[in-house]
């Protein structure tokens, strides 16, 4: 295999997690031109991390993996320059992102990528992209940023539990029960957080969990369900 063949993530859920929280942050704060280079930098970091993590799992094709990690990484750094000039405070996210990435690396090296802890850390990492987008648009660190981070994290937590409940854990009655209980909790948290109408964003997820959790579904159908869920989630951020 040649070095020139691109290395691109194949996990569809990853593309959603890198874009949906970011879009939520943009919608909650108002679009700014700096959002474009920031998103390109965020996407570049995601693309760079993928071949690096792949290199920990196999010894073959390392040259190609490292080459594309460098290409994506350099592109990300270049795109990050304008946002950093305009809002240098976004560097405050770096230590947290590095810590979460180290957790991800630990799980990869120990062949425990599918653990719930690793999934939660990954979702928190991606949700931080929404917080950064909000900071670029609003220029302030406030409670609304916390809400963007929290609601994005909750959305993908629900998605993770649901996807596991129809694939790897569909025969695990305890997991199915936890999935449905979690989705009930997701309806309550926005009320506690002071945004009761955002509970409406999780009704779709709750219905999905109660109807399909524990059943066998085709991957394409699950993908369509998740795309619809992400779209309706973003619509609520436009409204709130």
PDB file of N, CA and C in Angstrom, residues 73-143:
ATOM      1  N   UNK A  73      -1.871  17.085  10.895  1.00  0.00           N
ATOM      2  CA  UNK A  73      -1.475  17.889  12.040  1.00  0.00           C
ATOM      3  C   UNK A  73      -0.972  19.264  11.634  1.00  0.00           C
ATOM      4  N   UNK A  74      -0.137  19.318  10.598  1.00  0.00           N
ATOM      5  CA  UNK A  74       0.368  20.605  10.112  1.00  0.00           C
ATOM      6  C   UNK A  74      -0.780  21.469   9.609  1.00  0.00           C
ATOM      7  N   UNK A  75      -1.698  20.850   8.880  1.00  0.00           N
ATOM      8  CA  UNK A  75      -2.866  21.595   8.399  1.00  0.00           C
ATOM      9  C   UNK A  75      -3.689  22.157   9.544  1.00  0.00           C
ATOM     10  N   UNK A  76      -3.839  21.358  10.606  1.00  0.00           N
ATOM     11  CA  UNK A  76      -4.603  21.806  11.768  1.00  0.00           C
ATOM     12  C   UNK A  76      -3.933  22.996  12.442  1.00  0.00           C
ATOM     13  N   UNK A  77      -2.627  22.932  12.582  1.00  0.00           N
ATOM     14  CA  UNK A  77      -1.887  24.032  13.226  1.00  0.00           C
ATOM     15  C   UNK A  77      -2.014  25.314  12.418  1.00  0.00           C
ATOM     16  N   UNK A  78      -1.893  25.204  11.100  1.00  0.00           N
ATOM     17  CA  UNK A  78      -2.012  26.380  10.234  1.00  0.00           C
ATOM     18  C   UNK A  78      -3.400  27.006  10.368  1.00  0.00           C
ATOM     19  N   UNK A  79      -4.426  26.171  10.348  1.00  0.00           N
ATOM     20  CA  UNK A  79      -5.800  26.679  10.451  1.00  0.00           C
ATOM     21  C   UNK A  79      -6.098  27.261  11.828  1.00  0.00           C
ATOM     22  N   UNK A  80      -5.364  26.804  12.831  1.00  0.00           N
ATOM     23  CA  UNK A  80      -5.612  27.257  14.198  1.00  0.00           C
ATOM     24  C   UNK A  80      -5.052  28.657  14.464  1.00  0.00           C
ATOM     25  N   UNK A  81      -4.170  29.125  13.604  1.00  0.00           N
ATOM     26  CA  UNK A  81      -3.520  30.419  13.834  1.00  0.00           C
ATOM     27  C   UNK A  81      -4.519  31.579  13.913  1.00  0.00           C
ATOM     28  N   UNK A  82      -5.425  31.761  12.933  1.00  0.00           N
ATOM     29  CA  UNK A  82      -6.371  32.880  13.035  1.00  0.00           C
ATOM     30  C   UNK A  82      -7.241  32.849  14.300  1.00  0.00           C
ATOM     31  N   UNK A  83      -7.845  31.699  14.669  1.00  0.00           N
ATOM     32  CA  UNK A  83      -8.614  31.671  15.921  1.00  0.00           C
ATOM     33  C   UNK A  83      -7.777  32.003  17.151  1.00  0.00           C
ATOM     34  N   UNK A  84      -6.528  31.553  17.170  1.00  0.00           N
ATOM     35  CA  UNK A  84      -5.668  31.837  18.321  1.00  0.00           C
ATOM     36  C   UNK A  84      -5.343  33.320  18.421  1.00  0.00           C
ATOM     37  N   UNK A  85      -5.156  33.960  17.276  1.00  0.00           N
ATOM     38  CA  UNK A  85      -4.884  35.401  17.280  1.00  0.00           C
ATOM     39  C   UNK A  85      -6.104  36.161  17.784  1.00  0.00           C
ATOM     40  N   UNK A  86      -7.278  35.730  17.331  1.00  0.00           N
ATOM     41  CA  UNK A  86      -8.498  36.419  17.739  1.00  0.00           C
ATOM     42  C   UNK A  86      -8.939  36.097  19.151  1.00  0.00           C
ATOM     43  N   UNK A  87      -8.729  34.847  19.567  1.00  0.00           N
ATOM     44  CA  UNK A  87      -9.167  34.399  20.895  1.00  0.00           C
ATOM     45  C   UNK A  87      -8.112  33.468  21.492  1.00  0.00           C
ATOM     46  N   UNK A  88      -6.999  33.996  21.965  1.00  0.00           N
ATOM     47  CA  UNK A  88      -5.936  33.140  22.514  1.00  0.00           C
ATOM     48  C   UNK A  88      -6.386  32.300  23.709  1.00  0.00           C
ATOM     49  N   UNK A  89      -7.499  32.673  24.316  1.00  0.00           N
ATOM     50  CA  UNK A  89      -7.976  31.922  25.487  1.00  0.00           C
ATOM     51  C   UNK A  89      -8.428  30.505  25.138  1.00  0.00           C
ATOM     52  N   UNK A  90      -8.614  30.202  23.847  1.00  0.00           N
ATOM     53  CA  UNK A  90      -9.026  28.838  23.491  1.00  0.00           C
ATOM     54  C   UNK A  90      -7.922  27.827  23.801  1.00  0.00           C
ATOM     55  N   UNK A  91      -6.699  28.316  24.041  1.00  0.00           N
ATOM     56  CA  UNK A  91      -5.623  27.417  24.433  1.00  0.00           C
ATOM     57  C   UNK A  91      -5.914  26.737  25.770  1.00  0.00           C
ATOM     58  N   UNK A  92      -6.839  27.310  26.536  1.00  0.00           N
ATOM     59  CA  UNK A  92      -7.185  26.720  27.831  1.00  0.00           C
ATOM     60  C   UNK A  92      -7.794  25.331  27.666  1.00  0.00           C
ATOM     61  N   UNK A  93      -8.315  25.048  26.478  1.00  0.00           N
ATOM     62  CA  UNK A  93      -8.892  23.720  26.237  1.00  0.00           C
ATOM     63  C   UNK A  93      -7.814  22.663  26.021  1.00  0.00           C
ATOM     64  N   UNK A  94      -6.608  23.087  25.652  1.00  0.00           N
ATOM     65  CA  UNK A  94      -5.547  22.144  25.271  1.00  0.00           C
ATOM     66  C   UNK A  94      -5.208  21.118  26.352  1.00  0.00           C
ATOM     67  N   UNK A  95      -4.976  21.531  27.618  1.00  0.00           N
ATOM     68  CA  UNK A  95      -4.619  20.525  28.635  1.00  0.00           C
ATOM     69  C   UNK A  95      -5.690  19.456  28.823  1.00  0.00           C
ATOM     70  N   UNK A  96      -6.953  19.863  28.776  1.00  0.00           N
ATOM     71  CA  UNK A  96      -8.037  18.892  28.948  1.00  0.00           C
ATOM     72  C   UNK A  96      -8.081  17.927  27.772  1.00  0.00           C
ATOM     73  N   UNK A  97      -7.937  18.470  26.557  1.00  0.00           N
ATOM     74  CA  UNK A  97      -7.944  17.625  25.362  1.00  0.00           C
ATOM     75  C   UNK A  97      -6.794  16.626  25.391  1.00  0.00           C
ATOM     76  N   UNK A  98      -5.624  17.083  25.809  1.00  0.00           N
ATOM     77  CA  UNK A  98      -4.454  16.197  25.879  1.00  0.00           C
ATOM     78  C   UNK A  98      -4.682  15.086  26.899  1.00  0.00           C
ATOM     79  N   UNK A  99      -5.242  15.449  28.053  1.00  0.00           N
ATOM     80  CA  UNK A  99      -5.518  14.444  29.089  1.00  0.00           C
ATOM     81  C   UNK A  99      -6.507  13.394  28.586  1.00  0.00           C
ATOM     82  N   UNK A 100      -7.572  13.835  27.920  1.00  0.00           N
ATOM     83  CA  UNK A 100      -8.570  12.899  27.401  1.00  0.00           C
ATOM     84  C   UNK A 100      -7.986  12.029  26.294  1.00  0.00           C
ATOM     85  N   UNK A 101      -7.116  12.622  25.476  1.00  0.00           N
ATOM     86  CA  UNK A 101      -6.464  11.838  24.418  1.00  0.00           C
ATOM     87  C   UNK A 101      -5.555  10.775  25.022  1.00  0.00           C
ATOM     88  N   UNK A 102      -4.882  11.100  26.109  1.00  0.00           N
ATOM     89  CA  UNK A 102      -4.018  10.121  26.780  1.00  0.00           C
ATOM     90  C   UNK A 102      -4.839   8.953  27.327  1.00  0.00           C
ATOM     91  N   UNK A 103      -6.034   9.262  27.815  1.00  0.00           N
ATOM     92  CA  UNK A 103      -6.929   8.196  28.275  1.00  0.00           C
ATOM     93  C   UNK A 103      -7.289   7.285  27.110  1.00  0.00           C
ATOM     94  N   UNK A 104      -7.596   7.895  25.969  1.00  0.00           N
ATOM     95  CA  UNK A 104      -7.924   7.137  24.760  1.00  0.00           C
ATOM     96  C   UNK A 104      -6.748   6.250  24.347  1.00  0.00           C
ATOM     97  N   UNK A 105      -5.528   6.815  24.376  1.00  0.00           N
ATOM     98  CA  UNK A 105      -4.325   6.061  24.006  1.00  0.00           C
ATOM     99  C   UNK A 105      -4.129   4.874  24.948  1.00  0.00           C
ATOM    100  N   UNK A 106      -4.347   5.098  26.239  1.00  0.00           N
ATOM    101  CA  UNK A 106      -4.198   4.009  27.220  1.00  0.00           C
ATOM    102  C   UNK A 106      -5.137   2.857  26.883  1.00  0.00           C
ATOM    103  N   UNK A 107      -6.375   3.186  26.565  1.00  0.00           N
ATOM    104  CA  UNK A 107      -7.344   2.141  26.245  1.00  0.00           C
ATOM    105  C   UNK A 107      -6.997   1.407  24.955  1.00  0.00           C
ATOM    106  N   UNK A 108      -6.473   2.136  23.972  1.00  0.00           N
ATOM    107  CA  UNK A 108      -6.070   1.497  22.720  1.00  0.00           C
ATOM    108  C   UNK A 108      -4.928   0.527  22.973  1.00  0.00           C
ATOM    109  N   UNK A 109      -3.940   0.949  23.736  1.00  0.00           N
ATOM    110  CA  UNK A 109      -2.769   0.102  24.005  1.00  0.00           C
ATOM    111  C   UNK A 109      -3.154  -1.136  24.816  1.00  0.00           C
ATOM    112  N   UNK A 110      -4.214  -1.015  25.622  1.00  0.00           N
ATOM    113  CA  UNK A 110      -4.655  -2.152  26.434  1.00  0.00           C
ATOM    114  C   UNK A 110      -5.828  -2.896  25.798  1.00  0.00           C
ATOM    115  N   UNK A 111      -6.054  -2.601  24.522  1.00  0.00           N
ATOM    116  CA  UNK A 111      -7.114  -3.271  23.745  1.00  0.00           C
ATOM    117  C   UNK A 111      -8.465  -3.197  24.448  1.00  0.00           C
ATOM    118  N   UNK A 112      -8.750  -2.009  24.990  1.00  0.00           N
ATOM    119  CA  UNK A 112     -10.021  -1.802  25.697  1.00  0.00           C
ATOM    120  C   UNK A 112     -10.765  -0.605  25.117  1.00  0.00           C
ATOM    121  N   UNK A 113     -10.682  -0.456  23.790  1.00  0.00           N
ATOM    122  CA  UNK A 113     -11.275   0.710  23.130  1.00  0.00           C
ATOM    123  C   UNK A 113     -12.789   0.806  23.305  1.00  0.00           C
ATOM    124  N   UNK A 114     -13.436  -0.337  23.460  1.00  0.00           N
ATOM    125  CA  UNK A 114     -14.896  -0.347  23.526  1.00  0.00           C
ATOM    126  C   UNK A 114     -15.424  -0.198  24.952  1.00  0.00           C
ATOM    127  N   UNK A 115     -14.547   0.080  25.900  1.00  0.00           N
ATOM    128  CA  UNK A 115     -15.007   0.255  27.276  1.00  0.00           C
ATOM    129  C   UNK A 115     -15.845   1.525  27.396  1.00  0.00           C
ATOM    130  N   UNK A 116     -16.764   1.528  28.326  1.00  0.00           N
ATOM    131  CA  UNK A 116     -17.636   2.682  28.518  1.00  0.00           C
ATOM    132  C   UNK A 116     -16.837   3.909  28.947  1.00  0.00           C
ATOM    133  N   UNK A 117     -15.813   3.702  29.776  1.00  0.00           N
ATOM    134  CA  UNK A 117     -14.981   4.822  30.221  1.00  0.00           C
ATOM    135  C   UNK A 117     -14.327   5.517  29.038  1.00  0.00           C
ATOM    136  N   UNK A 118     -13.799   4.726  28.119  1.00  0.00           N
ATOM    137  CA  UNK A 118     -13.157   5.289  26.936  1.00  0.00           C
ATOM    138  C   UNK A 118     -14.170   6.039  26.079  1.00  0.00           C
ATOM    139  N   UNK A 119     -15.355   5.463  25.929  1.00  0.00           N
ATOM    140  CA  UNK A 119     -16.408   6.117  25.145  1.00  0.00           C
ATOM    141  C   UNK A 119     -16.795   7.462  25.753  1.00  0.00           C
ATOM    142  N   UNK A 120     -16.959   7.498  27.073  1.00  0.00           N
ATOM    143  CA  UNK A 120     -17.359   8.735  27.736  1.00  0.00           C
ATOM    144  C   UNK A 120     -16.284   9.808  27.593  1.00  0.00           C
ATOM    145  N   UNK A 121     -15.021   9.406  27.707  1.00  0.00           N
ATOM    146  CA  UNK A 121     -13.928  10.377  27.546  1.00  0.00           C
ATOM    147  C   UNK A 121     -13.889  10.909  26.121  1.00  0.00           C
ATOM    148  N   UNK A 122     -14.129  10.045  25.146  1.00  0.00           N
ATOM    149  CA  UNK A 122     -14.143  10.479  23.752  1.00  0.00           C
ATOM    150  C   UNK A 122     -15.286  11.464  23.503  1.00  0.00           C
ATOM    151  N   UNK A 123     -16.450  11.184  24.077  1.00  0.00           N
ATOM    152  CA  UNK A 123     -17.596  12.081  23.885  1.00  0.00           C
ATOM    153  C   UNK A 123     -17.357  13.433  24.542  1.00  0.00           C
ATOM    154  N   UNK A 124     -16.716  13.423  25.704  1.00  0.00           N
ATOM    155  CA  UNK A 124     -16.380  14.681  26.368  1.00  0.00           C
ATOM    156  C   UNK A 124     -15.385  15.471  25.526  1.00  0.00           C
ATOM    157  N   UNK A 125     -14.414  14.770  24.949  1.00  0.00           N
ATOM    158  CA  UNK A 125     -13.421  15.424  24.105  1.00  0.00           C
ATOM    159  C   UNK A 125     -14.100  16.117  22.920  1.00  0.00           C
ATOM    160  N   UNK A 126     -14.973  15.404  22.227  1.00  0.00           N
ATOM    161  CA  UNK A 126     -15.652  15.981  21.073  1.00  0.00           C
ATOM    162  C   UNK A 126     -16.581  17.123  21.490  1.00  0.00           C
ATOM    163  N   UNK A 127     -17.201  17.004  22.641  1.00  0.00           N
ATOM    164  CA  UNK A 127     -18.103  18.049  23.115  1.00  0.00           C
ATOM    165  C   UNK A 127     -17.357  19.342  23.410  1.00  0.00           C
ATOM    166  N   UNK A 128     -16.076  19.233  23.760  1.00  0.00           N
ATOM    167  CA  UNK A 128     -15.269  20.423  23.989  1.00  0.00           C
ATOM    168  C   UNK A 128     -15.133  21.260  22.714  1.00  0.00           C
ATOM    169  N   UNK A 129     -15.275  20.614  21.561  1.00  0.00           N
ATOM    170  CA  UNK A 129     -15.270  21.362  20.313  1.00  0.00           C
ATOM    171  C   UNK A 129     -16.436  22.330  20.247  1.00  0.00           C
ATOM    172  N   UNK A 130     -17.568  21.930  20.800  1.00  0.00           N
ATOM    173  CA  UNK A 130     -18.719  22.825  20.860  1.00  0.00           C
ATOM    174  C   UNK A 130     -18.472  23.999  21.781  1.00  0.00           C
ATOM    175  N   UNK A 131     -17.800  23.741  22.912  1.00  0.00           N
ATOM    176  CA  UNK A 131     -17.478  24.815  23.843  1.00  0.00           C
ATOM    177  C   UNK A 131     -16.518  25.815  23.202  1.00  0.00           C
ATOM    178  N   UNK A 132     -15.523  25.308  22.447  1.00  0.00           N
ATOM    179  CA  UNK A 132     -14.581  26.195  21.767  1.00  0.00           C
ATOM    180  C   UNK A 132     -15.282  27.032  20.709  1.00  0.00           C
ATOM    181  N   UNK A 133     -16.204  26.411  19.973  1.00  0.00           N
ATOM    182  CA  UNK A 133     -16.959  27.152  18.958  1.00  0.00           C
ATOM    183  C   UNK A 133     -17.807  28.241  19.606  1.00  0.00           C
ATOM    184  N   UNK A 134     -18.375  27.915  20.754  1.00  0.00           N
ATOM    185  CA  UNK A 134     -19.178  28.913  21.469  1.00  0.00           C
ATOM    186  C   UNK A 134     -18.306  30.081  21.914  1.00  0.00           C
ATOM    187  N   UNK A 135     -17.104  29.796  22.398  1.00  0.00           N
ATOM    188  CA  UNK A 135     -16.198  30.852  22.846  1.00  0.00           C
ATOM    189  C   UNK A 135     -15.823  31.777  21.690  1.00  0.00           C
ATOM    190  N   UNK A 136     -15.563  31.194  20.527  1.00  0.00           N
ATOM    191  CA  UNK A 136     -15.221  32.006  19.352  1.00  0.00           C
ATOM    192  C   UNK A 136     -16.382  32.923  18.964  1.00  0.00           C
ATOM    193  N   UNK A 137     -17.608  32.403  19.074  1.00  0.00           N
ATOM    194  CA  UNK A 137     -18.776  33.192  18.672  1.00  0.00           C
ATOM    195  C   UNK A 137     -19.206  34.223  19.688  1.00  0.00           C
ATOM    196  N   UNK A 138     -19.061  33.914  20.972  1.00  0.00           N
ATOM    197  CA  UNK A 138     -19.565  34.811  22.022  1.00  0.00           C
ATOM    198  C   UNK A 138     -18.455  35.635  22.668  1.00  0.00           C
ATOM    199  N   UNK A 139     -17.259  35.076  22.699  1.00  0.00           N
ATOM    200  CA  UNK A 139     -16.139  35.766  23.330  1.00  0.00           C
ATOM    201  C   UNK A 139     -16.127  35.682  24.843  1.00  0.00           C
ATOM    202  N   UNK A 140     -17.021  34.879  25.415  1.00  0.00           N
ATOM    203  CA  UNK A 140     -17.104  34.809  26.878  1.00  0.00           C
ATOM    204  C   UNK A 140     -17.175  33.353  27.350  1.00  0.00           C
ATOM    205  N   UNK A 141     -16.696  33.163  28.591  1.00  0.00           N
ATOM    206  CA  UNK A 141     -16.854  31.889  29.282  1.00  0.00           C
ATOM    207  C   UNK A 141     -18.059  32.044  30.211  1.00  0.00           C
ATOM    208  N   UNK A 142     -19.154  31.415  29.894  1.00  0.00           N
ATOM    209  CA  UNK A 142     -20.336  31.595  30.717  1.00  0.00           C
ATOM    210  C   UNK A 142     -21.130  30.294  30.840  1.00  0.00           C
ATOM    211  N   UNK A 143     -22.258  30.402  31.516  1.00  0.00           N
ATOM    212  CA  UNK A 143     -23.078  29.216  31.768  1.00  0.00           C
ATOM    213  C   UNK A 143     -23.621  28.618  30.479  1.00  0.00           C
TER     214      UNK A 143
END
